[in-house]
């Protein structure tokens, strides 16, 4: 077996085998260069407001100075950010990094329990929070260890007085972000010496298996992943020419690395969507922006292709539609291509890998169901349960090594020991297969696999087949106990608007496409599937339903 079958495909496509993970000493150096080079160009747009690269430069410098002078923030301090996709997000983020601090990304829709754990675990003493999320903080503020609360309204950073939820009255002594920027503008910022080993983000993950853990990501991790993505897709990261719409949340590592850091460093214009659930407003943003690049998760694309006005969007400039976060379903990609002319180019990664491990090259012209090739400087091995590498074409756990892989979880020595192989490969918990060209197909999560009469059934495959059935909008599949076969496949289906579909019709469709043991034994219709705030379908929440 060729241990790295993707290298020959690199050579055929003129892609370098490796990148310089130290192309910039830190992410701050990379962003500073972009803010100088593209100063007069628009960097971010939202709510009818625009920030130029120079605006982001000036305001993030003011915030960094304020953090240092007013709060005494030092290199390595953790500062939590709990914001949707507002214009304040990039200002706050770059300010935090310029102050030498570590940003702790917090989901603004967290429950009080989840928020308290993350603030305590990270040791954050400062929190930048959306006004609308302050009631959650007020529930746990006393025990969460936060000393300074900085509240953010939608218009902050622009001077526009946009409507905003009030700050919870229980949070006495909080400081408005707009006031911090105003004060910081007259303060002196002290440059901080940063290198690749310094931490940049604590990215919390793994809440599906108990309390979430903070993936400790370094500046080198993120510089490397930006360089790797650019090396893989040079035609889609044209300096100063790209327009990207960001509807996936910036607190999630996918949008943070790709949409923000990569495209900001290349001088792109980014349109931020704060509430993608407002599909009418979202489609209007797509109409106005005429994007060249769009990134999303499968559920986001599935929602867009069903929107009655999506065909009014001018997609003539779109040359990259990327998908990640969860498996992209072929039927959704087909519908998207029929509307936009572009299939959804799938990639794969995790919070622990900054996040991208593999992506489909520009030369790939059709949806293939693979997540592409490992990125330059990335080595992926597929291991069986005994830790041995499997033969080409066989399934094994995806284990990865590369400059984008985290050093470990924050303050979790036991979890770190379990997360890596003895020779330093990160164990993803995903099952994958390589083809002879080195394209990686993610079969499923190790723990989601269903065992029917001793045969492995992967929910991703069942869902992809079922979604292609006319009348199915989306679906999710789990294993349930069965007296005869040990486990049986149970499918939950959301019908497309106006569809009259029966369980028997879905099962008949699946029977035509899959061998008998993979066919759902039962089909349950639901109005909606349970999803995370990033749009990932939560299979575990379906256990006990219907």
Coordinates of C-alpha atoms in Angstrom, one line a residue:
X1 CA 0.0 0.0 0.0
X2 CA 1.2 3.5 -0.8
X3 CA 1.1 5.1 2.6
X4 CA 0.2 8.6 1.1
X5 CA -1.8 8.0 -2.1
X6 CA -2.8 11.7 -2.2
X7 CA 0.8 12.9 -3.0
X8 CA 0.6 11.7 -6.6
X9 CA -2.7 13.6 -7.0
X10 CA -1.0 16.7 -5.6
X11 CA 1.7 16.4 -8.3
X12 CA -0.9 16.0 -11.1
X13 CA -2.6 19.2 -9.9
X14 CA 0.5 21.3 -9.2
X15 CA -0.1 21.4 -5.4
X16 CA 2.9 21.6 -3.0
X17 CA 3.3 18.7 -0.6
X18 CA 3.9 21.1 2.3
X19 CA 3.4 24.7 3.5
X20 CA 5.4 27.0 5.7
X21 CA 3.5 26.9 9.1
X22 CA 5.6 29.9 10.1
X23 CA 4.8 32.0 7.1
X24 CA 3.9 34.7 9.7
X25 CA 5.2 34.7 13.3
X26 CA 1.6 35.0 14.5
X27 CA -1.9 35.5 13.3
X28 CA -1.6 39.2 14.4
X29 CA 1.3 39.7 12.0
X30 CA -0.9 38.2 9.2
X31 CA -3.9 40.4 10.0
X32 CA -1.7 43.5 10.4
X33 CA -0.4 43.0 6.9
X34 CA -3.9 42.8 5.5
X35 CA -5.1 45.9 7.3
X36 CA -2.2 47.9 5.8
X37 CA -2.5 46.4 2.3
X38 CA -6.3 46.7 1.9
X39 CA -6.9 49.8 4.2
X40 CA -9.3 51.5 1.9
X41 CA -11.3 48.4 0.9
X42 CA -14.5 47.2 2.6
X43 CA -13.8 44.5 5.1
X44 CA -17.2 43.8 6.7
X45 CA -20.8 44.7 5.9
X46 CA -23.9 44.1 8.1
X47 CA -27.2 45.9 8.8
X48 CA -26.5 48.4 6.0
X49 CA -23.2 49.4 7.6
X50 CA -19.7 49.0 6.3
X51 CA -16.3 48.7 8.0
X52 CA -13.2 49.2 5.9
X53 CA -9.9 47.4 6.8
X54 CA -8.7 50.7 8.2
X55 CA -11.8 51.0 10.4
X56 CA -11.1 47.5 11.8
X57 CA -7.4 48.4 12.3
X58 CA -8.2 51.6 14.2
X59 CA -11.0 50.2 16.4
X60 CA -9.3 46.9 17.2
X61 CA -6.2 48.9 18.2
X62 CA -8.3 51.0 20.5
X63 CA -9.9 48.0 22.1
X64 CA -6.5 46.4 22.6
X65 CA -5.2 49.5 24.3
X66 CA -8.3 49.7 26.5
X67 CA -7.9 46.0 27.6
X68 CA -4.3 46.7 28.5
X69 CA -4.6 50.1 30.2
X70 CA -8.0 49.8 31.8
X71 CA -8.2 46.1 32.7
X72 CA -4.5 45.3 32.9
X73 CA -4.8 42.4 30.4
X74 CA -1.5 40.5 29.9
X75 CA -0.3 38.0 27.4
X76 CA -2.0 34.7 27.8
X77 CA -5.1 36.0 29.7
X78 CA -8.3 34.4 28.6
X79 CA -11.1 36.7 27.3
X80 CA -14.4 35.1 26.5
X81 CA -16.5 36.3 23.5
X82 CA -20.2 35.5 23.3
X83 CA -21.4 37.2 20.1
X84 CA -23.4 36.3 17.0
X85 CA -22.1 37.6 13.6
X86 CA -22.1 41.3 14.4
X87 CA -19.5 43.8 13.2
X88 CA -18.2 44.0 16.7
X89 CA -17.0 40.4 16.5
X90 CA -13.9 41.0 14.2
X91 CA -13.1 44.3 16.1
X92 CA -13.2 42.5 19.5
X93 CA -11.3 39.5 18.2
X94 CA -8.4 41.4 16.6
X95 CA -8.3 43.7 19.7
X96 CA -8.0 40.7 22.0
X97 CA -5.3 39.1 19.9
X98 CA -3.3 42.4 19.6
X99 CA -3.4 42.6 23.4
X100 CA -1.7 39.1 23.5
X101 CA -4.8 37.5 25.1
X102 CA -6.4 34.2 24.2
X103 CA -10.0 34.3 22.9
X104 CA -12.5 31.9 24.3
X105 CA -15.3 31.4 21.8
X106 CA -18.7 31.1 23.4
X107 CA -22.0 30.2 21.7
X108 CA -24.4 33.1 22.4
X109 CA -27.3 30.6 22.6
X110 CA -25.7 28.6 25.4
X111 CA -27.8 27.7 28.5
X112 CA -26.6 29.1 31.9
X113 CA -25.2 25.7 32.8
X114 CA -23.1 25.5 29.6
X115 CA -21.9 29.1 30.0
X116 CA -20.9 28.7 33.6
X117 CA -18.8 25.6 32.8
X118 CA -17.0 27.2 30.0
X119 CA -16.2 30.4 31.8
X120 CA -14.9 28.6 34.9
X121 CA -13.0 26.0 33.0
X122 CA -11.2 28.6 30.8
X123 CA -10.4 30.9 33.7
X124 CA -11.9 33.9 31.8
X125 CA -12.3 37.0 33.9
X126 CA -13.5 39.2 31.1
X127 CA -16.5 38.5 28.8
X128 CA -17.6 40.4 25.7
X129 CA -21.3 39.6 25.3
X130 CA -24.2 40.4 23.1
X131 CA -26.9 42.4 24.9
X132 CA -29.4 39.7 24.0
X133 CA -27.4 37.0 25.8
X134 CA -27.0 38.9 29.1
X135 CA -30.0 37.3 30.8
X136 CA -28.2 33.9 30.5
X137 CA -25.0 35.4 32.1
X138 CA -27.1 37.1 34.9
X139 CA -28.2 33.6 36.0
X140 CA -24.6 32.5 36.7
X141 CA -22.6 35.7 36.9
X142 CA -21.9 35.3 40.7
X143 CA -20.3 31.9 40.4
X144 CA -18.8 32.1 37.0
X145 CA -15.7 34.2 38.1
X146 CA -16.2 37.0 35.6
X147 CA -14.9 40.4 36.8
X148 CA -15.6 42.6 33.7
X149 CA -18.6 42.4 31.4
X150 CA -18.5 44.3 28.1
X151 CA -21.9 44.5 26.4
X152 CA -22.3 44.7 22.7
X153 CA -25.2 46.2 20.6
X154 CA -25.8 45.5 16.9
X155 CA -24.6 48.9 15.8
X156 CA -21.4 48.9 17.8
X157 CA -18.3 49.7 15.8
X158 CA -20.3 51.7 13.2
X159 CA -21.8 54.6 15.1
X160 CA -25.2 53.6 13.9
X161 CA -28.0 53.5 16.5
X162 CA -29.5 50.2 15.6
X163 CA -32.3 48.6 17.7
X164 CA -30.9 46.4 20.4
X165 CA -32.2 44.2 23.3
X166 CA -31.6 45.8 26.7
X167 CA -28.8 44.7 29.0
X168 CA -30.1 42.5 31.8
X169 CA -30.7 44.8 34.8
X170 CA -29.0 42.3 37.2
X171 CA -25.6 42.9 35.5
X172 CA -24.6 46.0 37.5
X173 CA -21.4 47.7 36.4
X174 CA -21.2 46.3 32.9
X175 CA -19.4 48.4 30.3
X176 CA -20.7 49.2 26.8
X177 CA -18.3 48.1 24.0
X178 CA -18.9 51.4 22.3
X179 CA -17.6 53.2 25.4
X180 CA -14.6 51.0 25.6
X181 CA -13.7 51.8 22.0
X182 CA -14.2 55.5 22.6
X183 CA -11.9 55.5 25.7
X184 CA -9.4 53.2 24.0
X185 CA -9.0 55.6 21.1
X186 CA -7.0 58.0 23.3
X187 CA -4.9 55.3 25.0
X188 CA -1.6 53.9 24.1
X189 CA -1.4 50.2 23.0
X190 CA 1.7 48.3 24.0
X191 CA 2.8 45.9 21.3
X192 CA 3.0 42.3 22.5
X193 CA 5.7 39.9 21.3
X194 CA 3.8 36.8 19.9
X195 CA 5.1 33.7 18.3
X196 CA 3.6 30.5 16.8
X197 CA 3.6 28.6 20.2
X198 CA 1.4 31.2 21.9
X199 CA -2.2 30.3 22.3
X200 CA -4.8 32.1 20.2
X201 CA -8.1 30.4 20.9
X202 CA -9.8 28.0 23.3
X203 CA -12.3 26.3 21.1
X204 CA -14.8 24.2 23.2
X205 CA -15.9 20.9 21.8
X206 CA -17.1 17.5 22.7
X207 CA -20.2 18.4 24.7
X208 CA -21.9 15.4 23.3
X209 CA -19.9 13.2 25.6
X210 CA -20.4 15.1 28.8
X211 CA -18.8 18.5 29.7
X212 CA -17.1 20.2 26.8
X213 CA -13.3 20.5 26.6
X214 CA -11.3 23.4 25.3
X215 CA -9.1 22.7 22.3
X216 CA -6.0 24.8 22.9
X217 CA -5.1 26.3 19.5
X218 CA -1.9 28.2 18.9
X219 CA -1.1 31.0 16.5
X220 CA 1.0 28.5 14.4
X221 CA -2.1 26.2 14.2
X222 CA -4.1 28.9 12.6
X223 CA -1.4 30.4 10.4
X224 CA -0.7 26.9 9.1
X225 CA -4.4 26.2 8.4
X226 CA -4.8 29.5 6.5
X227 CA -1.7 28.7 4.4
X228 CA -2.9 25.1 3.8
X229 CA -6.3 26.3 2.6
X230 CA -4.8 28.9 0.3
X231 CA -2.4 26.3 -1.1
X232 CA -5.3 23.9 -1.8
X233 CA -7.7 26.5 -3.3
X234 CA -5.6 29.3 -4.8
X235 CA -8.1 30.1 -7.5
X236 CA -10.8 30.8 -4.8
X237 CA -8.6 33.1 -2.6
X238 CA -7.8 35.8 -5.0
X239 CA -6.2 38.8 -3.2
X240 CA -8.5 41.7 -2.9
X241 CA -11.2 40.2 -5.2
X242 CA -13.4 37.9 -3.1
X243 CA -16.8 38.6 -1.7
X244 CA -17.9 36.1 1.0
X245 CA -21.2 35.8 2.9
X246 CA -20.8 34.5 6.4
X247 CA -23.9 33.0 7.8
X248 CA -22.2 30.2 9.8
X249 CA -21.3 31.5 13.2
X250 CA -17.9 33.1 13.7
X251 CA -17.7 31.6 17.2
X252 CA -17.4 28.2 15.4
X253 CA -14.0 27.3 14.2
X254 CA -15.1 26.7 10.6
X255 CA -16.2 30.3 9.9
X256 CA -13.5 31.7 12.2
X257 CA -10.7 30.1 10.2
X258 CA -12.1 30.1 6.7
X259 CA -14.5 33.0 6.4
X260 CA -12.7 35.4 8.8
X261 CA -9.0 34.7 9.1
X262 CA -8.3 33.3 5.6
X263 CA -10.5 35.7 3.6
X264 CA -9.7 38.7 5.7
X265 CA -6.0 38.0 5.2
X266 CA -6.7 38.0 1.5
X267 CA -8.5 41.3 1.5
X268 CA -12.0 39.9 0.9
X269 CA -15.3 41.7 1.6
X270 CA -17.3 39.8 4.1
X271 CA -21.1 40.2 4.6
X272 CA -22.1 39.0 8.0
X273 CA -25.5 37.3 8.7
X274 CA -26.3 37.6 12.3
X275 CA -29.5 35.5 12.2
X276 CA -29.6 32.9 9.3
X277 CA -32.9 31.6 10.7
X278 CA -34.4 34.7 9.2
X279 CA -34.3 33.1 5.8
X280 CA -35.9 36.1 4.0
X281 CA -33.3 38.5 5.3
X282 CA -30.5 36.0 4.6
X283 CA -31.6 35.6 0.9
X284 CA -31.8 39.4 0.6
X285 CA -28.2 39.6 1.8
X286 CA -27.2 37.1 -0.9
X287 CA -29.0 39.2 -3.5
X288 CA -27.2 42.4 -2.4
X289 CA -23.7 40.9 -2.1
X290 CA -23.5 38.7 -5.2
X291 CA -20.9 36.5 -3.5
X292 CA -17.9 34.9 -5.1
X293 CA -17.5 32.5 -2.2
X294 CA -20.0 30.9 0.2
X295 CA -19.5 28.5 3.1
X296 CA -22.2 26.6 4.8
X297 CA -23.3 23.4 6.5
X298 CA -25.6 20.9 4.9
X299 CA -28.7 22.1 6.8
X300 CA -28.1 25.7 5.8
X301 CA -27.9 24.7 2.1
X302 CA -31.0 22.5 2.5
X303 CA -32.9 25.5 3.8
X304 CA -31.7 27.8 1.1
X305 CA -32.6 25.6 -1.8
X306 CA -36.2 25.3 -0.5
X307 CA -36.6 29.1 -0.2
X308 CA -39.0 30.5 -2.8
X309 CA -36.8 33.5 -3.7
X310 CA -33.4 31.8 -3.9
X311 CA -33.6 31.8 -7.7
X312 CA -33.7 35.6 -7.6
X313 CA -30.1 35.7 -6.3
X314 CA -27.4 36.5 -8.9
X315 CA -24.9 33.6 -8.5
X316 CA -23.0 34.4 -11.7
X317 CA -19.9 35.4 -9.7
X318 CA -20.0 32.3 -7.3
X319 CA -16.9 30.1 -7.9
X320 CA -16.7 28.3 -4.6
X321 CA -19.4 26.8 -2.4
X322 CA -17.8 25.0 0.5
X323 CA -19.4 22.6 2.9
X324 CA -18.3 21.2 6.2
X325 CA -19.3 20.8 9.9
X326 CA -21.3 17.6 9.0
X327 CA -21.7 15.4 5.9
X328 CA -22.9 17.2 2.8
X329 CA -25.8 15.2 1.2
X330 CA -25.5 14.6 -2.5
X331 CA -29.2 15.5 -3.2
X332 CA -28.7 18.9 -1.5
X333 CA -25.6 19.5 -3.6
X334 CA -27.5 18.6 -6.7
X335 CA -30.3 21.1 -5.9
X336 CA -27.8 23.8 -5.1
X337 CA -25.9 23.2 -8.4
X338 CA -29.2 23.4 -10.3
X339 CA -29.8 26.9 -8.8
X340 CA -26.2 28.3 -8.7
X341 CA -24.1 26.3 -11.2
X342 CA -21.7 25.2 -8.4
X343 CA -21.8 21.9 -6.5
X344 CA -21.0 22.0 -2.8
X345 CA -17.3 21.3 -2.4
X346 CA -16.9 19.3 0.8
X347 CA -14.1 19.5 3.3
X348 CA -13.5 17.8 6.7
X349 CA -12.1 18.9 10.0
X350 CA -12.6 19.4 13.7
X351 CA -12.2 22.1 16.4
X352 CA -9.1 20.2 17.5
X353 CA -7.5 20.6 14.0
X354 CA -8.1 24.4 13.5
X355 CA -10.3 22.9 11.7
X356 CA -9.5 21.8 8.1
X357 CA -7.8 18.4 7.5
X358 CA -9.0 17.7 4.0
X359 CA -10.7 19.6 1.1
X360 CA -11.7 18.9 -2.5
X361 CA -9.4 20.5 -5.0
X362 CA -10.4 23.1 -7.6
X363 CA -9.9 20.5 -10.3
X364 CA -12.8 18.4 -8.9
X365 CA -15.9 19.3 -11.0
X366 CA -18.6 17.3 -9.5
X367 CA -19.9 16.2 -6.1
X368 CA -18.3 12.9 -5.2
X369 CA -19.3 12.3 -1.6
X370 CA -15.6 12.5 -0.5
X371 CA -14.1 15.2 1.7
X372 CA -11.2 15.6 -0.7
X373 CA -7.4 15.2 -0.1
X374 CA -5.5 15.8 3.1
X375 CA -4.2 19.3 3.0
X376 CA -0.5 20.0 2.4
X377 CA 1.7 19.1 5.4
X378 CA -1.1 16.9 6.7
X379 CA -0.7 13.1 7.3
X380 CA -3.7 11.0 7.8
X381 CA -3.7 7.4 8.8
X382 CA -6.8 5.1 9.1
X383 CA -6.4 2.8 12.1
X384 CA -8.3 -0.3 13.2
X385 CA -9.2 -0.9 16.9
X386 CA -5.9 -2.5 17.5
X387 CA -4.0 0.6 16.2
X388 CA -2.9 -1.0 12.9
X389 CA -3.2 0.9 9.6
X390 CA -6.0 -0.6 7.4
X391 CA -5.6 -1.5 3.8
X392 CA -6.5 0.9 1.0
X393 CA -10.2 1.0 0.6
X394 CA -10.9 -0.4 4.1
X395 CA -12.5 1.6 6.9
X396 CA -10.6 2.8 9.9
X397 CA -10.5 5.6 12.5
X398 CA -9.2 8.9 11.0
X399 CA -6.0 9.8 12.9
X400 CA -4.2 13.0 11.9
X401 CA -0.9 14.8 12.3
X402 CA 0.0 18.2 11.0
X403 CA 0.8 21.8 12.0
X404 CA -2.9 22.6 12.3
X405 CA -3.5 19.9 15.0
X406 CA -3.9 21.3 18.5
X407 CA -1.3 20.7 21.2
X408 CA -4.1 19.3 23.5
X409 CA -7.1 20.2 25.5
X410 CA -7.0 22.9 28.1
X411 CA -6.1 21.5 31.5
X412 CA -7.1 17.9 30.5
X413 CA -4.1 15.6 30.8
X414 CA -6.2 12.4 30.9
X415 CA -8.2 13.4 27.9
X416 CA -5.0 14.3 26.0
X417 CA -3.5 10.9 26.8
X418 CA -6.6 9.3 25.3
X419 CA -6.9 11.7 22.3
X420 CA -3.5 10.9 20.7
X421 CA -1.8 7.7 19.4
X422 CA 1.6 6.9 21.0
X423 CA 3.3 8.4 17.9
X424 CA 1.3 11.7 18.1
X425 CA -1.6 11.3 15.7
X426 CA -4.9 12.9 16.9
X427 CA -7.7 10.3 17.0
X428 CA -10.8 12.0 15.5
X429 CA -13.4 9.4 16.4
X430 CA -14.5 9.4 12.8
X431 CA -14.5 6.4 10.5
X432 CA -13.0 7.0 7.0
X433 CA -11.8 5.3 3.8
X434 CA -9.2 6.3 1.2
X435 CA -9.5 5.6 -2.5
X436 CA -6.5 5.0 -4.6
X437 CA -6.1 8.7 -5.5
X438 CA -6.0 9.7 -1.8
X439 CA -9.6 11.1 -1.5
X440 CA -11.0 10.7 2.0
X441 CA -14.5 9.6 2.5
X442 CA -15.9 10.0 6.0
X443 CA -18.2 7.1 6.6
X444 CA -19.5 8.2 10.0
X445 CA -18.9 8.9 13.6
X446 CA -17.5 5.8 15.4
X447 CA -20.2 6.0 18.0
X448 CA -23.1 6.6 15.6
X449 CA -22.5 3.4 13.7
X450 CA -25.5 0.9 13.8
X451 CA -24.8 -2.8 14.1
X452 CA -27.5 -4.8 12.3
X453 CA -27.0 -8.6 12.5
X454 CA -23.3 -8.0 12.8
X455 CA -23.2 -5.7 9.8
X456 CA -22.0 -2.1 10.1
X457 CA -24.6 0.5 9.0
X458 CA -23.5 4.1 8.7
X459 CA -26.2 6.7 9.2
X460 CA -24.6 9.1 6.7
X461 CA -25.2 6.6 3.9
X462 CA -28.8 5.9 4.8
X463 CA -29.6 9.6 5.2
X464 CA -28.0 10.4 1.8
X465 CA -30.1 7.8 0.1
X466 CA -33.3 8.8 1.9
X467 CA -32.8 12.5 1.2
X468 CA -32.9 11.7 -2.6
X469 CA -36.5 10.4 -2.2
X470 CA -39.0 12.9 -3.7
X471 CA -40.8 14.7 -0.8
X472 CA -38.0 14.3 1.8
X473 CA -36.6 17.7 2.9
X474 CA -34.2 16.3 5.4
X475 CA -33.8 13.2 7.6
X476 CA -31.8 11.6 10.4
X477 CA -31.1 8.0 11.2
X478 CA -30.3 6.2 14.4
X479 CA -30.0 2.6 15.7
X480 CA -32.6 1.3 18.1
X481 CA -32.6 -2.0 20.0
X482 CA -34.2 -5.0 18.1
X483 CA -34.8 -8.5 19.4
X484 CA -34.0 -10.2 16.1
X485 CA -31.1 -8.2 14.7
X486 CA -29.6 -6.6 17.8
X487 CA -30.1 -3.1 16.4
X488 CA -32.4 -1.8 13.7
X489 CA -32.4 1.3 11.6
X490 CA -34.9 4.0 12.5
X491 CA -35.3 7.0 10.2
X492 CA -36.8 10.4 11.1
X493 CA -38.1 12.4 8.1
X494 CA -39.1 16.0 7.6
X495 CA -41.3 16.3 4.6
X496 CA -40.8 19.0 1.9
X497 CA -43.5 21.7 1.9
X498 CA -46.7 20.3 0.3
X499 CA -45.4 16.7 0.0
X500 CA -47.7 13.8 0.6
X501 CA -45.3 11.0 1.6
X502 CA -45.8 7.7 3.4
X503 CA -43.4 5.6 5.4
X504 CA -43.9 2.8 2.9
X505 CA -42.8 5.0 0.1
X506 CA -39.6 6.0 1.9
X507 CA -38.8 2.4 2.7
X508 CA -39.5 1.3 -0.9
X509 CA -37.2 4.1 -2.2
X510 CA -34.4 2.9 0.2
X511 CA -34.9 -0.7 -0.7
X512 CA -34.1 0.1 -4.4
X513 CA -30.8 1.8 -3.4
X514 CA -29.5 -0.2 -0.5
X515 CA -29.0 -3.8 0.6
X516 CA -31.7 -5.1 3.0
X517 CA -29.9 -4.7 6.4
X518 CA -29.4 -1.0 5.7
X519 CA -33.0 -0.2 4.9
X520 CA -34.9 1.6 7.7
X521 CA -37.2 -0.7 9.6
X522 CA -39.3 2.2 10.8
X523 CA -39.9 5.8 9.5
X524 CA -41.2 8.5 11.8
X525 CA -42.3 11.9 10.4
X526 CA -41.4 15.0 12.3
X527 CA -42.0 18.8 11.8
X528 CA -38.4 19.5 12.5
X529 CA -35.2 17.7 13.4
X530 CA -33.2 18.7 16.6
X531 CA -30.1 20.7 15.6
X532 CA -27.2 22.4 17.2
X533 CA -26.9 26.2 16.8
X534 CA -24.4 25.5 14.0
X535 CA -27.1 23.5 12.2
X536 CA -25.7 20.0 12.9
X537 CA -28.4 17.4 13.3
X538 CA -28.3 16.0 16.8
X539 CA -29.0 12.3 16.4
X540 CA -28.6 11.7 20.1
X541 CA -31.7 13.9 20.8
X542 CA -33.8 11.5 18.6
X543 CA -33.4 8.6 21.0
X544 CA -36.7 7.9 22.6
X545 CA -38.6 10.0 20.0
X546 CA -41.6 8.4 18.2

